[in-house]
């Protein structure tokens, strides 16, 4: 059976997500900000949850409708075949979002969608009351300019939660964004990859996972594994496929930080992620690193002045980074920060700037990959 799916992502990662979906062999239907709609068989639920590096969640798209009133939302929801997914005793909580639409009250939309699904299931199961003590099928609605997507979440916890971080440090970087930062920096086997503000080591870990072709979802479970309409064998096959695709590489990444607590935590994350052969975590001041005569690329997420450091401390750090990183040329430098004046403080105009989002914080990915002497 062919399903329609919706994969969501952080704003700015749509192209990378689309390329992943193409590589898995699924047919993309369309892409809007933060989400891509595509077609696939039941195995797509498993292969995409396990294998997509840049997606936040994977939904099954039950149907769509136009709604400018609660009546239209109710009728559009009730017309969909919910009984093909939800059993008589299953739980089906509702959540969602509404953007630039006539129906803007999320609690009211939740109530209407819930009521409509109940009415649909009443007809199917000839029951007036549902215990909802069985398996959970999380219903999600997304309303954009009065166009409604009605979906079932196959992921459960967001996909950026890979399973290798046992907790969170202050100002954590989402794994999905870290993977994107690493990808854009083009990690290579013969070039040292170094994050000198490593925190939990996420950027270096994601780079190593990319280079070893290690699927990001191998360490965790997904809600879709409990769905009755998806064969359990599908998930087993997808995991076996992902494990068999892991490869060995001489790629080397450094994850360093001036904070010994961060380094200890990063070492634990590296171990849990299964990339200890490729990532070395150690204590080092970012303003004292040297090339050691090697080719290298720096990819980092220094303090923004949002939750760590004062703004004055952050700006002074950026000035010192610019001065010291110049001594590392011809290394390529990639820096993500929310500070719009970073180039001025750093003392160099970036060769390319890409707008991304770290959670809800708009950021800029400054990329310095051309030599200052033009060679």
Coordinates of C-alpha atoms in Angstrom, one line a residue:
X1 CA 0.0 0.0 0.0
X2 CA 1.2 3.5 -0.8
X3 CA 1.0 6.2 1.8
X4 CA 1.6 9.9 1.8
X5 CA 4.1 11.1 4.3
X6 CA 5.1 14.4 5.7
X7 CA 8.7 14.9 7.0
X8 CA 9.3 18.1 9.0
X9 CA 12.6 19.9 9.6
X10 CA 14.0 23.1 11.0
X11 CA 13.7 26.1 8.6
X12 CA 16.6 26.2 6.2
X13 CA 17.1 22.5 6.0
X14 CA 14.5 21.7 3.4
X15 CA 16.9 21.2 0.5
X16 CA 19.0 18.7 2.6
X17 CA 15.9 16.9 3.7
X18 CA 14.7 16.6 0.1
X19 CA 18.0 15.2 -1.1
X20 CA 17.8 12.5 1.7
X21 CA 14.2 11.5 0.6
X22 CA 15.4 11.3 -3.0
X23 CA 18.3 9.1 -2.0
X24 CA 16.0 6.7 -0.2
X25 CA 14.0 6.4 -3.5
X26 CA 10.7 8.0 -2.5
X27 CA 8.7 10.3 -4.7
X28 CA 8.5 13.9 -3.4
X29 CA 5.2 15.6 -4.1
X30 CA 6.0 19.1 -2.8
X31 CA 8.0 21.1 -0.2
X32 CA 6.9 24.1 1.9
X33 CA 8.8 25.9 4.7
X34 CA 9.8 23.3 7.2
X35 CA 8.1 20.2 5.6
X36 CA 8.1 17.9 2.6
X37 CA 5.3 15.7 1.4
X38 CA 6.2 12.5 -0.3
X39 CA 4.9 9.0 -1.2
X40 CA 6.2 5.6 -0.1
X41 CA 5.1 2.2 1.0
X42 CA 4.8 1.1 4.6
X43 CA 8.6 0.5 4.8
X44 CA 9.1 4.3 4.3
X45 CA 7.9 4.9 7.9
X46 CA 10.8 2.8 9.2
X47 CA 13.5 3.7 6.7
X48 CA 12.8 7.4 7.1
X49 CA 12.6 7.5 10.9
X50 CA 15.8 5.5 11.1
X51 CA 17.7 7.1 8.3
X52 CA 16.8 10.8 7.9
X53 CA 19.5 13.0 9.4
X54 CA 17.7 16.4 9.0
X55 CA 14.0 15.5 9.7
X56 CA 12.4 16.4 13.0
X57 CA 9.4 14.0 12.6
X58 CA 7.8 11.7 10.1
X59 CA 4.0 11.7 9.8
X60 CA 1.5 9.7 7.8
X61 CA -0.7 12.1 6.0
X62 CA -4.3 10.8 6.5
X63 CA -5.8 13.6 4.4
X64 CA -6.2 17.3 3.7
X65 CA -9.0 19.8 3.6
X66 CA -9.8 23.5 3.4
X67 CA -11.1 25.1 6.6
X68 CA -12.1 28.7 7.4
X69 CA -14.7 27.6 9.9
X70 CA -14.9 25.0 12.7
X71 CA -17.7 23.4 10.6
X72 CA -15.4 22.9 7.7
X73 CA -12.7 21.6 9.9
X74 CA -15.1 19.1 11.5
X75 CA -16.5 17.9 8.2
X76 CA -13.1 17.7 6.5
X77 CA -11.7 15.7 9.4
X78 CA -14.7 13.3 9.7
X79 CA -14.5 12.5 6.0
X80 CA -11.2 10.8 6.4
X81 CA -10.6 7.1 6.9
X82 CA -9.4 7.1 10.5
X83 CA -10.7 3.6 11.1
X84 CA -7.9 2.3 8.7
X85 CA -5.4 3.4 11.4
X86 CA -7.1 3.6 14.8
X87 CA -8.6 0.6 16.5
X88 CA -11.6 0.6 18.8
X89 CA -9.6 0.7 22.1
X90 CA -6.7 2.8 20.8
X91 CA -5.8 6.2 22.2
X92 CA -5.8 9.1 19.8
X93 CA -4.7 12.4 21.4
X94 CA -4.7 15.5 19.2
X95 CA -2.1 18.3 18.9
X96 CA -1.3 20.8 16.2
X97 CA -0.3 24.2 14.9
X98 CA -2.1 27.0 12.9
X99 CA -0.3 29.7 10.9
X100 CA -1.8 32.6 9.1
X101 CA -5.3 31.0 9.2
X102 CA -8.8 31.9 10.2
X103 CA -8.8 29.1 12.8
X104 CA -6.1 30.3 15.1
X105 CA -7.2 28.9 18.5
X106 CA -5.2 25.6 19.0
X107 CA -7.3 24.3 21.9
X108 CA -10.5 24.8 19.9
X109 CA -9.1 23.2 16.8
X110 CA -7.9 20.2 19.0
X111 CA -11.5 19.8 20.3
X112 CA -13.0 19.9 16.9
X113 CA -10.6 17.4 15.3
X114 CA -11.0 15.1 18.3
X115 CA -14.8 15.3 18.1
X116 CA -14.7 14.6 14.3
X117 CA -12.5 11.6 14.7
X118 CA -14.7 10.2 17.4
X119 CA -17.8 10.6 15.2
X120 CA -16.1 8.8 12.4
X121 CA -15.0 5.9 14.6
X122 CA -18.5 5.7 16.2
X123 CA -19.9 4.8 12.7
X124 CA -17.2 2.2 12.1
X125 CA -17.2 0.5 15.6
X126 CA -20.9 1.1 16.4
X127 CA -19.8 2.4 19.8
X128 CA -20.7 5.7 21.6
X129 CA -17.7 5.7 24.0
X130 CA -14.0 4.9 23.5
X131 CA -11.8 3.7 26.4
X132 CA -8.6 4.8 24.7
X133 CA -6.6 2.4 26.8
X134 CA -4.8 0.7 23.9
X135 CA -2.0 1.7 21.6
X136 CA -1.4 5.5 21.0
X137 CA -1.8 7.1 17.7
X138 CA -0.9 10.8 18.0
X139 CA -3.0 12.9 15.6
X140 CA -1.4 16.1 14.4
X141 CA -3.1 18.9 12.5
X142 CA -1.2 21.6 10.6
X143 CA -3.2 24.6 9.3
X144 CA -1.4 27.0 6.9
X145 CA -3.4 29.7 5.2
X146 CA -6.6 27.8 5.9
X147 CA -5.3 24.6 4.3
X148 CA -5.3 21.7 6.7
X149 CA -3.0 18.6 6.9
X150 CA -4.3 15.9 9.2
X151 CA -1.6 13.4 10.2
X152 CA -0.5 10.6 12.5
X153 CA 2.9 10.9 14.1
X154 CA 5.1 7.8 13.4
X155 CA 8.2 9.2 15.3
X156 CA 7.2 9.8 18.9
X157 CA 10.1 11.8 20.4
X158 CA 11.5 14.3 17.9
X159 CA 14.1 12.7 15.6
X160 CA 16.8 15.1 16.7
X161 CA 16.8 13.0 19.9
X162 CA 19.2 10.4 18.5
X163 CA 19.7 8.6 21.8
X164 CA 23.4 9.2 22.4
X165 CA 23.0 12.3 24.6
X166 CA 22.0 11.1 28.1
X167 CA 21.0 14.6 29.2
X168 CA 21.5 18.2 28.0
X169 CA 24.1 20.8 28.6
X170 CA 23.3 24.5 28.7
X171 CA 22.5 25.9 25.2
X172 CA 22.4 22.5 23.4
X173 CA 22.6 22.3 19.6
X174 CA 20.0 20.1 18.0
X175 CA 21.5 17.0 16.4
X176 CA 19.6 17.6 13.2
X177 CA 21.1 21.1 12.8
X178 CA 24.6 19.8 13.8
X179 CA 24.3 17.3 11.0
X180 CA 23.4 20.0 8.5
X181 CA 26.4 22.2 9.7
X182 CA 28.7 19.2 9.2
X183 CA 27.3 18.4 5.7
X184 CA 27.6 22.0 4.4
X185 CA 31.3 22.0 5.6
X186 CA 31.9 18.9 3.4
X187 CA 33.8 16.5 5.8
X188 CA 36.5 14.6 4.0
X189 CA 38.6 11.6 5.0
X190 CA 41.9 13.4 4.4
X191 CA 41.0 16.7 6.2
X192 CA 40.9 17.0 10.0
X193 CA 37.4 18.1 11.2
X194 CA 37.6 20.2 14.4
X195 CA 34.9 21.8 16.7
X196 CA 36.8 23.8 19.3
X197 CA 33.6 24.8 21.2
X198 CA 32.3 21.3 21.3
X199 CA 29.9 21.3 24.2
X200 CA 28.5 17.8 24.1
X201 CA 30.4 17.0 20.9
X202 CA 27.4 17.0 18.7
X203 CA 28.9 18.5 15.6
X204 CA 31.9 16.2 15.5
X205 CA 29.7 13.2 16.3
X206 CA 27.3 14.0 13.5
X207 CA 30.2 14.5 11.1
X208 CA 31.6 11.1 12.0
X209 CA 28.1 9.5 11.6
X210 CA 27.9 11.0 8.2
X211 CA 31.3 9.7 7.2
X212 CA 30.7 6.2 8.5
X213 CA 27.2 6.2 7.0
X214 CA 25.8 5.4 10.4
X215 CA 22.0 5.9 10.5
X216 CA 21.0 8.5 13.1
X217 CA 18.0 6.5 14.4
X218 CA 19.7 3.2 15.2
X219 CA 19.9 3.8 18.9
X220 CA 16.2 4.6 19.6
X221 CA 12.6 3.4 19.2
X222 CA 9.7 5.0 17.4
X223 CA 5.9 5.2 18.0
X224 CA 5.3 3.6 14.6
X225 CA 6.8 0.4 15.7
X226 CA 3.6 -0.3 17.7
X227 CA 1.2 0.5 14.8
X228 CA -1.0 -2.4 13.9
X229 CA -1.1 -1.4 10.2
X230 CA 2.7 -1.5 9.8
X231 CA 4.3 -5.0 9.8
X232 CA 6.9 -5.4 12.6
X233 CA 9.2 -7.0 10.0
X234 CA 9.4 -3.7 8.2
X235 CA 11.2 -2.2 11.2
X236 CA 13.6 -5.2 11.6
X237 CA 14.5 -5.0 7.9
X238 CA 15.1 -1.3 8.0
X239 CA 17.4 -1.6 11.0
X240 CA 19.3 -4.5 9.4
X241 CA 19.7 -2.4 6.2
X242 CA 21.0 0.5 8.2
X243 CA 23.5 -1.6 10.1
X244 CA 24.8 -3.2 7.0
X245 CA 25.4 0.2 5.4
X246 CA 27.9 1.3 8.1
X247 CA 31.4 1.6 6.8
X248 CA 34.9 2.1 8.1
X249 CA 36.8 5.3 7.3
X250 CA 40.0 7.1 8.3
X251 CA 38.0 10.3 8.9
X252 CA 39.2 12.0 12.1
X253 CA 37.3 14.6 14.1
X254 CA 38.4 16.6 17.2
X255 CA 35.9 17.8 19.7
X256 CA 37.6 20.2 22.2
X257 CA 36.4 22.6 24.8
X258 CA 37.9 24.8 27.5
X259 CA 35.3 23.4 30.0
X260 CA 36.4 20.0 31.4
X261 CA 32.8 19.1 32.3
X262 CA 31.9 19.6 28.6
X263 CA 34.8 17.4 27.5
X264 CA 33.8 14.6 29.9
X265 CA 30.2 14.7 28.7
X266 CA 31.3 14.8 25.0
X267 CA 33.5 11.7 25.6
X268 CA 30.4 9.9 26.9
X269 CA 28.3 11.0 24.0
X270 CA 31.0 9.9 21.5
X271 CA 31.1 6.5 23.1
X272 CA 27.3 6.1 23.1
X273 CA 27.1 7.2 19.5
X274 CA 29.5 4.4 18.4
X275 CA 32.0 6.8 16.8
X276 CA 34.9 6.6 19.3
X277 CA 37.2 5.3 16.5
X278 CA 36.7 8.6 14.6
X279 CA 36.2 11.3 17.2
X280 CA 38.7 12.4 19.9
X281 CA 37.4 14.7 22.7
X282 CA 39.8 16.7 24.8
X283 CA 40.3 19.9 26.7
X284 CA 41.7 22.9 24.8
X285 CA 41.2 26.6 24.6
X286 CA 39.8 27.4 21.2
X287 CA 42.1 30.4 21.0
X288 CA 45.2 28.2 21.3
X289 CA 44.6 25.5 18.7
X290 CA 47.2 25.0 16.0
X291 CA 47.2 23.2 12.6
X292 CA 50.0 20.8 13.5
X293 CA 50.8 21.0 9.8
X294 CA 47.6 19.3 8.7
X295 CA 44.8 20.3 6.4
X296 CA 41.7 21.1 8.4
X297 CA 38.2 22.5 8.7
X298 CA 36.8 24.2 11.8
X299 CA 33.0 23.9 12.3
X300 CA 31.8 25.5 15.5
X301 CA 28.9 26.9 17.5
X302 CA 30.5 29.5 19.9
X303 CA 28.4 31.3 22.5
X304 CA 25.8 33.7 21.1
X305 CA 25.3 35.9 24.1
X306 CA 21.8 34.5 24.4
X307 CA 22.0 32.0 27.3
X308 CA 25.8 31.7 27.8
X309 CA 28.2 34.7 28.2
X310 CA 27.2 38.4 28.2
X311 CA 26.9 40.1 24.9
X312 CA 30.1 42.1 25.6
X313 CA 32.0 38.8 26.4
X314 CA 30.6 37.2 23.3
X315 CA 31.7 40.1 21.0
X316 CA 35.2 40.1 22.6
X317 CA 35.4 36.3 21.9
X318 CA 34.5 36.9 18.2
X319 CA 37.2 39.4 17.9
X320 CA 39.8 37.1 19.4
X321 CA 38.5 34.2 17.2
X322 CA 39.0 36.3 14.1
X323 CA 42.6 37.2 15.1
X324 CA 43.6 33.6 16.1
X325 CA 41.8 31.7 13.3
X326 CA 43.7 33.8 10.8
X327 CA 46.8 32.0 12.0
X328 CA 45.3 28.7 10.9
X329 CA 45.0 29.5 7.2
X330 CA 44.4 27.9 4.8
X331 CA 42.0 26.0 7.0
X332 CA 38.3 26.5 6.2
X333 CA 36.2 28.0 9.0
X334 CA 32.4 27.6 9.5
X335 CA 30.7 29.4 12.4
X336 CA 27.0 29.5 13.4
X337 CA 25.8 32.4 15.6
X338 CA 22.7 34.5 16.0
X339 CA 24.9 37.7 16.0
X340 CA 24.3 39.6 12.8
X341 CA 27.4 41.6 13.4
X342 CA 29.7 38.6 13.5
X343 CA 31.7 39.4 10.3
X344 CA 32.5 42.9 11.6
X345 CA 33.7 41.5 14.9
X346 CA 35.5 38.6 13.3
X347 CA 37.3 41.0 10.9
X348 CA 36.5 39.3 7.7
X349 CA 33.5 39.1 5.3
X350 CA 32.2 35.5 4.9
X351 CA 32.4 33.9 1.5
X352 CA 28.9 32.6 2.0
X353 CA 26.2 33.2 4.7
X354 CA 23.3 30.8 5.2
X355 CA 20.3 31.6 7.4
X356 CA 19.3 28.7 9.7
X357 CA 17.4 28.2 12.9
X358 CA 18.7 26.7 16.2
X359 CA 15.3 25.7 17.6
X360 CA 13.4 29.0 17.5
X361 CA 16.6 31.2 17.4
X362 CA 17.3 32.6 13.9
X363 CA 21.0 32.1 13.2
X364 CA 23.6 32.7 10.4
X365 CA 26.1 30.1 9.2
X366 CA 29.2 32.1 8.2
X367 CA 31.4 30.1 5.8
X368 CA 35.0 31.1 5.1
X369 CA 36.4 28.7 2.5
X370 CA 38.5 30.9 0.2
X371 CA 42.0 31.8 1.0
X372 CA 42.6 35.5 1.8
X373 CA 45.4 35.7 -0.7
X374 CA 43.1 34.4 -3.4
X375 CA 45.2 31.3 -4.1

